[in-house]
mmCIF file of C-alpha atoms in Angstrom:
data_model
loop_
_atom_site.group_PDB
_atom_site.id
_atom_site.type_symbol
_atom_site.label_atom_id
_atom_site.label_comp_id
_atom_site.label_asym_id
_atom_site.label_seq_id
_atom_site.Cartn_x
_atom_site.Cartn_y
_atom_site.Cartn_z
ATOM 1 C CA MET A 27 -63.479 58.947 -27.878
ATOM 2 C CA GLU A 28 -60.495 58.000 -29.930
ATOM 3 C CA PRO A 29 -57.981 58.747 -27.044
ATOM 4 C CA ALA A 30 -59.958 56.793 -24.585
ATOM 5 C CA ARG A 31 -60.182 53.678 -27.020
ATOM 6 C CA ARG A 32 -56.305 53.972 -27.579
ATOM 7 C CA VAL A 33 -55.789 53.950 -23.739
ATOM 8 C CA ALA A 34 -58.162 51.075 -23.472
ATOM 9 C CA ARG A 35 -56.543 49.140 -26.236
ATOM 10 C CA THR A 36 -52.920 49.724 -24.716
ATOM 11 C CA ILE A 37 -54.047 48.701 -21.308
ATOM 12 C CA SER A 38 -55.741 45.444 -22.898
ATOM 13 C CA SER A 39 -52.557 44.841 -24.817
ATOM 14 C CA LEU A 40 -50.370 45.310 -21.832
ATOM 15 C CA PHE A 41 -52.599 42.936 -19.902
ATOM 16 C CA ALA A 42 -52.506 40.203 -22.471
ATOM 17 C CA LEU A 43 -48.887 40.712 -22.584
ATOM 18 C CA LEU A 44 -48.483 40.261 -18.958
ATOM 19 C CA LEU A 45 -50.833 37.352 -19.011
ATOM 20 C CA VAL A 46 -48.602 35.760 -21.532
ATOM 21 C CA LEU A 47 -45.509 36.356 -19.676
ATOM 22 C CA ALA A 48 -47.089 35.052 -16.266
ATOM 23 C CA THR A 49 -48.163 31.954 -18.288
ATOM 24 C CA VAL A 50 -44.635 31.334 -19.736
ATOM 25 C CA TYR A 51 -43.116 32.067 -16.241
ATOM 26 C CA ALA A 52 -45.437 29.776 -14.704
ATOM 27 C CA ALA A 53 -44.779 27.119 -17.219
ATOM 28 C CA GLY A 54 -41.124 27.784 -16.993
ATOM 29 C CA ALA A 55 -41.014 27.410 -13.344
ATOM 30 C CA LEU A 56 -43.112 24.327 -13.082
ATOM 31 C CA LEU A 57 -41.273 22.425 -15.984
ATOM 32 C CA SER A 58 -37.654 23.693 -15.206
ATOM 33 C CA PRO A 59 -35.206 20.995 -14.226
ATOM 34 C CA ILE A 60 -34.550 20.130 -10.825
ATOM 35 C CA PRO A 61 -30.981 20.726 -9.669
ATOM 36 C CA SER A 62 -28.793 17.682 -8.757
ATOM 37 C CA LEU A 63 -28.321 16.930 -5.102
ATOM 38 C CA THR A 64 -25.010 18.079 -3.726
ATOM 39 C CA PRO A 65 -22.856 15.613 -1.724
ATOM 40 C CA VAL A 66 -20.928 16.761 1.266
ATOM 41 C CA GLU A 67 -18.269 14.425 2.613
ATOM 42 C CA ARG A 68 -17.471 13.915 6.312
ATOM 43 C CA GLU A 69 -13.776 13.513 7.314
ATOM 44 C CA LEU A 70 -12.818 10.209 8.557
ATOM 45 C CA ASP A 71 -11.217 9.940 11.972
ATOM 46 C CA THR A 72 -7.735 8.450 11.398
ATOM 47 C CA ALA A 73 -5.933 10.300 14.272
ATOM 48 C CA ALA A 74 -5.285 6.828 16.111
ATOM 49 C CA LEU A 75 -3.140 5.851 13.294
ATOM 50 C CA ASP A 76 -0.379 8.444 14.428
ATOM 51 C CA ALA A 77 -0.550 7.131 18.001
ATOM 52 C CA GLY A 78 -0.066 3.505 16.806
ATOM 53 C CA ALA A 79 3.096 4.738 14.991
ATOM 54 C CA ALA A 80 4.224 6.599 18.059
ATOM 55 C CA SER A 81 4.033 3.661 20.353
ATOM 56 C CA ILE A 82 6.626 1.577 18.461
ATOM 57 C CA VAL A 83 10.112 1.540 20.380
ATOM 58 C CA LEU A 84 12.884 1.916 17.832
ATOM 59 C CA PRO A 85 16.453 1.119 19.324
ATOM 60 C CA GLU A 86 18.605 4.049 19.998
ATOM 61 C CA GLY A 87 21.846 2.484 18.402
ATOM 62 C CA GLY A 88 22.374 1.696 14.657
ATOM 63 C CA ALA A 89 19.302 2.348 12.340
ATOM 64 C CA THR A 90 15.939 0.725 12.415
ATOM 65 C CA ALA A 91 12.983 0.853 9.802
ATOM 66 C CA VAL A 92 9.580 -0.759 10.404
ATOM 67 C CA ALA A 93 7.211 -1.299 7.382
ATOM 68 C CA LEU A 94 3.799 -2.094 7.016
ATOM 69 C CA PRO A 95 2.431 -3.874 3.801
ATOM 70 C CA GLU A 96 1.530 -0.479 2.108
ATOM 71 C CA GLY A 97 3.082 3.166 2.725
ATOM 72 C CA GLU A 98 6.440 4.530 3.719
ATOM 73 C CA PRO A 99 8.345 2.696 6.495
ATOM 74 C CA ILE A 100 8.954 4.640 9.697
ATOM 75 C CA THR A 101 12.755 4.836 10.755
ATOM 76 C CA GLY A 102 14.983 5.634 13.348
ATOM 77 C CA GLY A 103 18.652 6.269 13.968
ATOM 78 C CA SER A 104 21.050 6.969 11.234
ATOM 79 C CA ALA A 105 19.665 7.996 7.858
ATOM 80 C CA GLU A 106 23.066 7.564 6.020
ATOM 81 C CA GLN A 107 24.073 4.560 3.582
ATOM 82 C CA LEU A 108 25.463 1.924 5.821
ATOM 83 C CA PRO A 109 27.258 -1.526 4.990
ATOM 84 C CA ILE A 110 24.445 -4.181 4.845
ATOM 85 C CA ALA A 111 26.354 -7.236 5.281
ATOM 86 C CA GLY A 112 24.139 -10.441 4.694
ATOM 87 C CA ILE A 113 21.001 -8.411 3.734
ATOM 88 C CA ALA A 114 22.706 -8.454 0.312
ATOM 89 C CA LYS A 115 21.825 -12.175 0.085
ATOM 90 C CA LEU A 116 18.017 -11.084 0.660
ATOM 91 C CA VAL A 117 18.330 -8.558 -2.328
ATOM 92 C CA LEU A 118 19.701 -11.355 -4.319
ATOM 93 C CA ALA A 119 17.051 -13.771 -3.291
ATOM 94 C CA LEU A 120 14.155 -11.199 -4.402
ATOM 95 C CA VAL A 121 15.659 -10.284 -7.626
ATOM 96 C CA ALA A 122 16.485 -13.916 -8.517
ATOM 97 C CA ILE A 123 12.798 -14.912 -7.798
ATOM 98 C CA ASP A 124 11.682 -12.112 -10.099
ATOM 99 C CA GLU A 125 14.062 -12.831 -12.885
ATOM 100 C CA ALA A 126 13.685 -16.618 -12.674
ATOM 101 C CA GLU A 127 9.790 -16.229 -12.481
ATOM 102 C CA LEU A 128 9.968 -18.788 -9.568
ATOM 103 C CA GLU A 129 6.679 -19.885 -8.218
ATOM 104 C CA ALA A 130 5.614 -22.269 -5.544
ATOM 105 C CA GLY A 131 6.286 -25.899 -6.254
ATOM 106 C CA ARG A 132 8.807 -25.093 -9.141
ATOM 107 C CA THR A 133 12.489 -25.628 -8.693
ATOM 108 C CA GLY A 134 13.744 -23.421 -11.620
ATOM 109 C CA THR A 135 16.855 -24.202 -13.703
ATOM 110 C CA THR A 136 19.743 -26.453 -12.726
ATOM 111 C CA ILE A 137 23.414 -25.956 -12.575
ATOM 112 C CA VAL A 138 26.223 -28.541 -12.226
ATOM 113 C CA ILE A 139 29.023 -27.748 -9.618
ATOM 114 C CA ASP A 140 32.346 -27.901 -11.392
ATOM 115 C CA GLN A 141 36.009 -27.575 -10.203
ATOM 116 C CA ALA A 142 35.802 -23.711 -10.142
ATOM 117 C CA ASP A 143 32.878 -23.732 -7.917
ATOM 118 C CA LEU A 144 34.786 -26.068 -5.394
ATOM 119 C CA GLN A 145 37.904 -24.004 -5.444
ATOM 120 C CA ARG A 146 35.880 -20.767 -4.675
ATOM 121 C CA GLN A 147 34.120 -22.785 -1.821
ATOM 122 C CA ARG A 148 37.426 -23.711 -0.386
ATOM 123 C CA GLY A 149 38.768 -20.083 -0.540
ATOM 124 C CA LEU A 150 35.725 -18.916 1.296
ATOM 125 C CA GLN A 151 36.009 -21.734 4.006
ATOM 126 C CA ALA A 152 39.621 -20.928 4.526
ATOM 127 C CA GLY A 153 38.716 -17.189 5.113
ATOM 128 C CA GLY A 154 36.405 -18.354 7.920
ATOM 129 C CA ILE A 155 33.437 -17.412 5.841
ATOM 130 C CA ARG A 156 30.220 -19.325 5.968
ATOM 131 C CA ILE A 157 29.537 -21.867 3.366
ATOM 132 C CA VAL A 158 26.954 -24.465 2.428
ATOM 133 C CA PRO A 159 29.073 -27.315 1.239
ATOM 134 C CA VAL A 160 28.527 -28.445 -2.361
ATOM 135 C CA GLY A 161 30.097 -31.433 -4.086
ATOM 136 C CA ILE A 162 31.772 -31.919 -7.496
ATOM 137 C CA SER A 163 29.270 -32.828 -10.275
ATOM 138 C CA GLU A 164 26.295 -32.245 -8.188
ATOM 139 C CA SER A 165 23.169 -30.806 -9.801
ATOM 140 C CA TRP A 166 21.692 -27.926 -7.638
ATOM 141 C CA THR A 167 18.244 -26.198 -8.681
ATOM 142 C CA VAL A 168 17.594 -22.482 -8.285
ATOM 143 C CA ARG A 169 15.191 -23.481 -5.460
ATOM 144 C CA ASP A 170 17.895 -25.518 -3.533
ATOM 145 C CA LEU A 171 20.330 -22.636 -3.931
ATOM 146 C CA LEU A 172 17.683 -20.205 -2.746
ATOM 147 C CA ILE A 173 17.075 -22.224 0.431
ATOM 148 C CA ALA A 174 20.878 -22.603 1.097
ATOM 149 C CA THR A 175 21.273 -18.926 0.706
ATOM 150 C CA VAL A 176 18.570 -17.422 2.513
ATOM 151 C CA ILE A 177 18.171 -20.158 5.508
ATOM 152 C CA GLY A 178 21.783 -21.458 5.497
ATOM 153 C CA SER A 179 23.139 -18.120 4.633
ATOM 154 C CA GLY A 180 25.664 -19.776 2.513
ATOM 155 C CA ASN A 181 28.075 -17.164 0.819
ATOM 156 C CA ASN A 182 29.224 -19.801 -2.001
ATOM 157 C CA THR A 183 25.637 -20.639 -2.780
ATOM 158 C CA ALA A 184 24.622 -16.857 -3.133
ATOM 159 C CA GLU A 185 27.210 -16.669 -5.951
ATOM 160 C CA LEU A 186 26.042 -19.785 -7.408
ATOM 161 C CA LEU A 187 22.516 -18.566 -7.328
ATOM 162 C CA ALA A 188 23.684 -15.275 -8.999
ATOM 163 C CA ASP A 189 25.427 -17.530 -11.603
ATOM 164 C CA ALA A 190 22.378 -19.928 -12.107
ATOM 165 C CA VAL A 191 19.769 -17.268 -12.731
ATOM 166 C CA PHE A 192 21.858 -14.338 -14.420
ATOM 167 C CA GLY A 193 24.810 -16.290 -15.855
ATOM 168 C CA SER A 194 27.302 -14.248 -13.861
ATOM 169 C CA THR A 195 27.611 -11.910 -10.790
ATOM 170 C CA ASP A 196 28.496 -9.093 -13.079
ATOM 171 C CA ALA A 197 25.208 -9.794 -14.793
ATOM 172 C CA TYR A 198 23.365 -10.015 -11.565
ATOM 173 C CA LEU A 199 24.631 -6.802 -10.294
ATOM 174 C CA GLU A 200 23.615 -4.940 -13.398
ATOM 175 C CA ARG A 201 20.036 -6.464 -13.118
ATOM 176 C CA ALA A 202 20.068 -5.634 -9.374
ATOM 177 C CA SER A 203 20.802 -2.034 -9.871
ATOM 178 C CA ASP A 204 17.780 -1.609 -12.105
ATOM 179 C CA TRP A 205 15.679 -3.813 -9.954
ATOM 180 C CA LEU A 206 16.392 -1.533 -6.873
ATOM 181 C CA THR A 207 15.452 1.553 -8.654
ATOM 182 C CA GLU A 208 12.504 0.060 -10.243
ATOM 183 C CA ASN A 209 11.088 -1.011 -6.583
ATOM 184 C CA GLY A 210 11.894 2.418 -4.817
ATOM 185 C CA MET A 211 15.396 1.792 -3.486
ATOM 186 C CA PRO A 212 17.401 3.958 -5.466
ATOM 187 C CA ASP A 213 20.029 4.827 -2.690
ATOM 188 C CA THR A 214 20.914 1.085 -2.275
ATOM 189 C CA VAL A 215 24.017 -0.111 -3.941
ATOM 190 C CA VAL A 216 25.046 -3.755 -4.042
ATOM 191 C CA VAL A 217 28.582 -4.673 -5.262
ATOM 192 C CA ASP A 218 28.618 -8.362 -4.586
ATOM 193 C CA ALA A 219 26.072 -11.318 -3.998
ATOM 194 C CA THR A 220 26.899 -11.687 -0.415
ATOM 195 C CA GLY A 221 27.471 -8.381 1.393
ATOM 196 C CA LEU A 222 30.924 -9.410 2.338
ATOM 197 C CA ASN A 223 32.093 -6.164 0.612
ATOM 198 C CA ARG A 224 31.660 -3.364 2.765
ATOM 199 C CA ALA A 225 30.588 -1.149 -0.278
ATOM 200 C CA SER A 226 27.290 -2.964 -0.550
ATOM 201 C CA VAL A 227 25.397 -0.138 1.254
ATOM 202 C CA ALA A 228 21.928 1.071 1.958
ATOM 203 C CA PRO A 229 20.017 3.645 4.107
ATOM 204 C CA VAL A 230 17.755 1.921 6.415
ATOM 205 C CA ARG A 231 14.571 3.442 4.627
ATOM 206 C CA ASP A 232 15.374 1.689 1.566
ATOM 207 C CA LEU A 233 15.866 -1.675 3.651
ATOM 208 C CA GLY A 234 12.367 -1.040 5.131
ATOM 209 C CA VAL A 235 11.045 -1.120 1.520
ATOM 210 C CA LEU A 236 13.172 -4.438 0.960
ATOM 211 C CA ALA A 237 11.460 -5.909 3.883
ATOM 212 C CA GLN A 238 8.025 -4.845 2.859
ATOM 213 C CA LEU A 239 8.610 -6.510 -0.499
ATOM 214 C CA ALA A 240 9.833 -9.786 1.161
ATOM 215 C CA ALA A 241 6.626 -9.859 3.123
ATOM 216 C CA ALA A 242 4.702 -9.606 -0.289
ATOM 217 C CA ASP A 243 6.671 -12.289 -1.985
ATOM 218 C CA PRO A 244 4.632 -15.513 -1.608
ATOM 219 C CA VAL A 245 7.775 -17.771 -2.595
ATOM 220 C CA LEU A 246 10.046 -16.249 -0.148
ATOM 221 C CA VAL A 247 7.310 -16.013 2.592
ATOM 222 C CA ASP A 248 6.540 -19.808 2.153
ATOM 223 C CA LEU A 249 10.192 -20.494 2.423
ATOM 224 C CA LEU A 250 10.530 -18.467 5.679
ATOM 225 C CA ARG A 251 7.499 -20.138 7.136
ATOM 226 C CA GLU A 252 8.740 -23.661 6.197
ATOM 227 C CA ARG A 253 12.479 -23.149 7.024
ATOM 228 C CA PRO A 254 13.908 -26.180 5.565
ATOM 229 C CA LEU A 255 17.276 -27.214 6.936
ATOM 230 C CA ARG A 256 18.461 -29.322 3.976
ATOM 231 C CA ALA A 257 18.876 -28.334 0.258
ATOM 232 C CA ASN A 258 20.008 -31.051 -2.013
ATOM 233 C CA THR A 259 22.695 -33.099 -0.043
ATOM 234 C CA ALA A 260 23.706 -30.294 2.243
ATOM 235 C CA GLY A 261 22.194 -29.784 5.704
ATOM 236 C CA PHE A 262 22.753 -26.589 7.676
ATOM 237 C CA ASN A 263 21.571 -24.545 10.778
ATOM 238 C CA ASP A 264 18.836 -21.963 10.497
ATOM 239 C CA ASN A 265 21.334 -18.926 10.213
ATOM 240 C CA ALA A 266 18.542 -16.573 9.308
ATOM 241 C CA ALA A 267 16.549 -16.981 12.545
ATOM 242 C CA VAL A 268 15.845 -13.682 14.487
ATOM 243 C CA ALA A 269 13.988 -13.926 17.874
ATOM 244 C CA PRO A 270 11.828 -17.138 17.054
ATOM 245 C CA SER A 271 10.732 -17.198 20.679
ATOM 246 C CA LEU A 272 8.805 -13.936 19.688
ATOM 247 C CA GLY A 273 7.198 -15.488 16.666
ATOM 248 C CA VAL A 274 9.301 -13.610 14.272
ATOM 249 C CA LEU A 275 10.123 -15.037 10.689
ATOM 250 C CA GLY A 276 13.807 -14.150 10.253
ATOM 251 C CA ALA A 277 14.863 -13.381 6.793
ATOM 252 C CA ALA A 278 18.541 -12.240 7.451
ATOM 253 C CA ASN A 279 20.643 -12.444 10.514
ATOM 254 C CA SER A 280 24.464 -11.417 9.847
ATOM 255 C CA TYR A 281 27.412 -9.719 11.181
ATOM 256 C CA THR A 282 30.542 -8.124 9.794
ATOM 257 C CA ASP A 283 33.023 -5.671 11.383
ATOM 258 C CA ALA A 284 31.930 -2.923 8.950
ATOM 259 C CA ALA A 285 28.349 -3.453 9.278
ATOM 260 C CA GLY A 286 27.727 -4.640 12.867
ATOM 261 C CA VAL A 287 24.682 -6.846 13.398
ATOM 262 C CA CYS A 288 21.959 -6.720 10.854
ATOM 263 C CA PHE A 289 18.549 -8.312 11.086
ATOM 264 C CA VAL A 290 15.647 -8.434 8.566
ATOM 265 C CA MET A 291 12.432 -9.947 9.968
ATOM 266 C CA LEU A 292 8.953 -10.313 9.323
ATOM 267 C CA VAL A 293 6.647 -9.832 12.375
ATOM 268 C CA PRO A 294 2.985 -11.583 12.041
ATOM 269 C CA VAL A 295 0.410 -9.184 13.293
ATOM 270 C CA GLY A 296 -2.990 -10.583 12.626
ATOM 271 C CA GLU A 297 -3.169 -11.719 9.175
ATOM 272 C CA GLU A 298 -0.393 -9.159 7.922
ATOM 273 C CA LEU A 299 3.230 -9.541 8.126
ATOM 274 C CA VAL A 300 5.256 -6.297 9.176
ATOM 275 C CA GLY A 301 8.724 -6.021 8.017
ATOM 276 C CA ALA A 302 11.372 -4.716 10.383
ATOM 277 C CA VAL A 303 14.936 -4.151 9.929
ATOM 278 C CA MET A 304 17.899 -3.436 12.260
ATOM 279 C CA ILE A 305 21.311 -2.483 11.120
ATOM 280 C CA GLY A 306 24.583 -1.183 12.565
ATOM 281 C CA GLN A 307 23.898 -2.663 16.053
ATOM 282 C CA PRO A 308 27.124 -2.841 17.997
ATOM 283 C CA GLY A 309 26.898 -6.659 19.033
ATOM 284 C CA TYR A 310 24.409 -9.349 19.472
ATOM 285 C CA GLU A 311 23.850 -8.828 23.073
ATOM 286 C CA ALA A 312 22.680 -5.152 22.351
ATOM 287 C CA ALA A 313 20.667 -6.255 19.269
ATOM 288 C CA ASN A 314 18.772 -9.050 20.949
ATOM 289 C CA SER A 315 18.017 -6.628 23.930
ATOM 290 C CA ALA A 316 16.699 -4.180 21.614
ATOM 291 C CA LEU A 317 14.395 -6.972 19.746
ATOM 292 C CA GLN A 318 12.857 -7.684 23.330
ATOM 293 C CA THR A 319 11.377 -4.198 23.159
ATOM 294 C CA LEU A 320 10.949 -3.581 19.319
ATOM 295 C CA VAL A 321 8.870 -6.837 18.416
ATOM 296 C CA PRO A 322 6.418 -6.416 21.260
ATOM 297 C CA SER A 323 5.939 -2.877 20.433
ATOM 298 C CA ILE A 324 5.148 -3.671 16.822
ATOM 299 C CA GLN A 325 2.766 -6.369 17.791
ATOM 300 C CA SER A 326 0.821 -4.199 20.181
ATOM 301 C CA GLY A 327 1.156 -0.820 18.155
ATOM 302 C CA VAL A 328 0.208 -2.170 14.869
ATOM 303 C CA ARG A 329 -3.481 -2.638 14.473
ATOM 304 C CA PRO A 330 -5.992 -2.145 11.698
ATOM 305 C CA LEU A 331 -8.003 0.796 12.431
ATOM 306 C CA ALA A 332 -11.680 0.772 11.673
ATOM 307 C CA VAL A 333 -12.302 3.971 9.896
ATOM 308 C CA VAL A 334 -15.981 3.001 8.938
ATOM 309 C CA GLU A 335 -18.548 0.895 10.681
ATOM 310 C CA VAL A 336 -21.851 -0.254 9.429
ATOM 311 C CA GLY A 337 -24.119 2.779 10.066
ATOM 312 C CA ASP A 338 -21.772 5.505 10.527
ATOM 313 C CA ILE A 339 -22.546 8.582 8.690
ATOM 314 C CA VAL A 340 -20.059 9.305 6.031
ATOM 315 C CA GLY A 341 -21.683 12.264 4.288
ATOM 316 C CA GLU A 342 -24.960 13.991 3.347
ATOM 317 C CA LEU A 343 -26.828 14.930 0.396
ATOM 318 C CA THR A 344 -28.209 18.528 0.223
ATOM 319 C CA SER A 345 -30.843 20.133 -2.114
ATOM 320 C CA ASP A 346 -31.190 23.763 -3.329
ATOM 321 C CA TRP A 347 -34.589 23.634 -1.884
ATOM 322 C CA GLY A 348 -33.357 23.273 1.612
ATOM 323 C CA ARG A 349 -33.631 19.361 2.462
ATOM 324 C CA THR A 350 -30.747 17.365 3.797
ATOM 325 C CA VAL A 351 -30.438 13.711 4.214
ATOM 326 C CA ASP A 352 -27.545 11.672 5.891
ATOM 327 C CA LEU A 353 -25.530 9.125 3.936
ATOM 328 C CA VAL A 354 -24.615 6.051 5.839
ATOM 329 C CA ALA A 355 -22.243 3.129 5.408
ATOM 330 C CA VAL A 356 -23.649 -0.364 4.923
ATOM 331 C CA GLU A 357 -20.292 -2.145 5.050
ATOM 332 C CA PRO A 358 -17.232 -1.663 7.369
ATOM 333 C CA ALA A 359 -13.700 -0.547 6.298
ATOM 334 C CA SER A 360 -10.363 -0.757 8.120
ATOM 335 C CA VAL A 361 -6.997 0.503 7.278
ATOM 336 C CA LEU A 362 -3.477 -0.181 8.416
ATOM 337 C CA ALA A 363 -0.958 2.867 8.063
ATOM 338 C CA PHE A 364 1.538 4.535 10.294
ATOM 339 C CA ASP A 365 0.609 8.124 8.866
ATOM 340 C CA ALA A 366 -3.081 9.626 8.862
ATOM 341 C CA GLY A 367 -1.987 11.604 5.821
ATOM 342 C CA GLU A 368 -1.738 8.548 3.733
ATOM 343 C CA VAL A 369 -5.316 7.798 4.076
ATOM 344 C CA GLU A 370 -7.613 9.419 1.618
ATOM 345 C CA SER A 371 -11.328 9.196 1.226
ATOM 346 C CA ARG A 372 -13.886 10.394 -1.526
ATOM 347 C CA LEU A 373 -17.565 9.887 -2.037
ATOM 348 C CA VAL A 374 -18.235 8.545 -5.708
ATOM 349 C CA LEU A 375 -22.101 8.864 -6.098
ATOM 350 C CA ASP A 376 -24.815 8.633 -8.801
ATOM 351 C CA GLU A 377 -26.185 12.066 -9.886
ATOM 352 C CA ARG A 378 -29.544 12.268 -8.411
ATOM 353 C CA ARG A 379 -32.349 14.902 -8.053
ATOM 354 C CA THR A 380 -34.488 13.060 -5.505
ATOM 355 C CA VAL A 381 -33.817 9.987 -3.160
ATOM 356 C CA LEU A 382 -35.867 7.577 -1.302
ATOM 357 C CA ARG A 383 -35.077 6.275 2.355
ATOM 358 C CA GLY A 384 -32.699 3.410 2.290
ATOM 359 C CA GLN A 385 -31.815 3.882 -1.383
ATOM 360 C CA SER A 386 -28.178 2.949 -2.514
ATOM 361 C CA VAL A 387 -26.681 5.916 -3.985
ATOM 362 C CA GLY A 388 -22.764 5.132 -4.630
ATOM 363 C CA ARG A 389 -19.838 4.394 -2.527
ATOM 364 C CA LEU A 390 -17.149 5.860 -0.313
ATOM 365 C CA GLU A 391 -13.646 5.052 -1.670
ATOM 366 C CA ILE A 392 -10.951 4.914 1.058
ATOM 367 C CA GLU A 393 -7.486 4.905 -0.511
ATOM 368 C CA THR A 394 -4.242 3.938 1.082
ATOM 369 C CA PRO A 395 -0.833 3.463 -0.736
ATOM 370 C CA GLY A 396 -1.267 0.469 -2.880
ATOM 371 C CA ARG A 397 -4.934 -0.229 -2.085
ATOM 372 C CA THR A 398 -8.490 1.161 -2.623
ATOM 373 C CA GLN A 399 -11.572 0.011 -0.581
ATOM 374 C CA SER A 400 -15.229 0.766 -1.634
ATOM 375 C CA VAL A 401 -17.893 0.995 0.833
ATOM 376 C CA ARG A 402 -21.430 1.108 -0.173
ATOM 377 C CA VAL A 403 -23.481 3.948 1.139
ATOM 378 C CA GLU A 404 -27.300 4.530 1.168
ATOM 379 C CA THR A 405 -29.532 7.285 2.313
ATOM 380 C CA ALA A 406 -30.880 7.626 5.966
ATOM 381 C CA GLY A 407 -33.951 9.581 4.593
ATOM 382 C CA ALA A 408 -35.795 10.718 1.570
ATOM 383 C CA ILE A 409 -35.556 13.939 -0.468
ATOM 384 C CA THR A 410 -38.748 14.748 -2.708
ATOM 385 C CA GLU A 411 -39.204 17.125 -5.385
ATOM 386 C CA PRO A 412 -39.473 20.736 -4.332
ATOM 387 C CA GLY A 413 -42.984 22.351 -3.627
ATOM 388 C CA ILE A 414 -44.559 25.056 -5.722
ATOM 389 C CA ALA A 415 -43.346 27.895 -3.543
ATOM 390 C CA TRP A 416 -39.805 27.143 -4.275
ATOM 391 C CA ARG A 417 -40.461 26.419 -7.944
ATOM 392 C CA PHE A 418 -42.086 30.130 -8.131
ATOM 393 C CA ALA A 419 -38.764 31.632 -7.004
ATOM 394 C CA ASP A 420 -37.339 34.782 -8.494
ATOM 395 C CA PRO A 421 -37.001 34.829 -12.481
ATOM 396 C CA LEU A 422 -33.410 34.728 -12.296
ATOM 397 C CA THR A 423 -33.399 31.482 -10.411
ATOM 398 C CA VAL A 424 -35.756 29.868 -12.782
ATOM 399 C CA LEU A 425 -33.616 31.165 -15.602
ATOM 400 C CA ASP A 426 -30.511 29.750 -14.044
ATOM 401 C CA ARG A 427 -32.143 26.353 -13.799
ATOM 402 C CA TRP A 428 -32.943 26.124 -17.323
ATOM 403 C CA LEU A 429 -29.380 27.436 -18.100
ATOM 404 C CA ASP A 430 -27.920 24.501 -15.965
#
């Protein structure tokens, strides 16, 4: 009988052990943490951006750049450093506004015209170089000098502006060199305040960035919209005008033998200002003819692209137990870019294990150079807790849920 009892006790013990193990496993399976839902993002359709860029007609001659408020300019023609003529005055204007911390409604510091200033003015005038006349002992503010330099394109007032803000032209040139590098134009070189020196040069790509900065500067944009034809006691023509019949805000319009015809303009497109630059044009007839094609192509080819509409499916949430629910946008989003590669998106979601229908779960972030938009997303359906069958999966899965 002893062997039989031992067998019975062994069987009872094994049964009890199995019962304990089964109970532990059942408890572990039922009480194990539910894995978090996994987000899966859908790629945005931005192919139309490349088509918009391709529709812009860049002139064959010289060099051209077109710049949106964000991102790299598109360019055509020569990529070499070229003389920039009066565009150097636009560099001066932006650096001076920055240095003087000039704001709308503020006039900045004042300088008094002396005999040396008049002598310099006479020398420029004798050489047939454009000036805005100043008089002995007149007081000129930084704002007056800015108007005369940008709109009147006065070469003497450009030099006076450099003196008023920086103390001297040399001090201005030193600051301008740093400013150009800091603002993404490392290959631009200015050796004077006016651009009369042919050694003031830039690649057209850098000038596209310059136009982009001009479009973003509220003081300069206000000046280009108002286009005053008087500063202090001096009156002058609008010498920065470029294709006004096309609705363009001219920021620089100049010619030298070394540089050819050079334009910088801001083209209104909806609520945005698109910067455009043409340099090295052989003459005004060719330059103005090219404008008649370039500007309309910008106005028609540059459009914000709606990459997300309300109700669009922008991703999904999936569960380990086989349930999937779509994520839909509850806000629209548009981007303005020339290159689809400049647009990036990512889902930023709260960690969740279950969701209800219509529940806000996070956002879709859409990033373009210099800007990030956030679009709220919610669920189009529900994912509930898994059933008993899934919870009693194989032991390794249950153990893995506890280890996670």
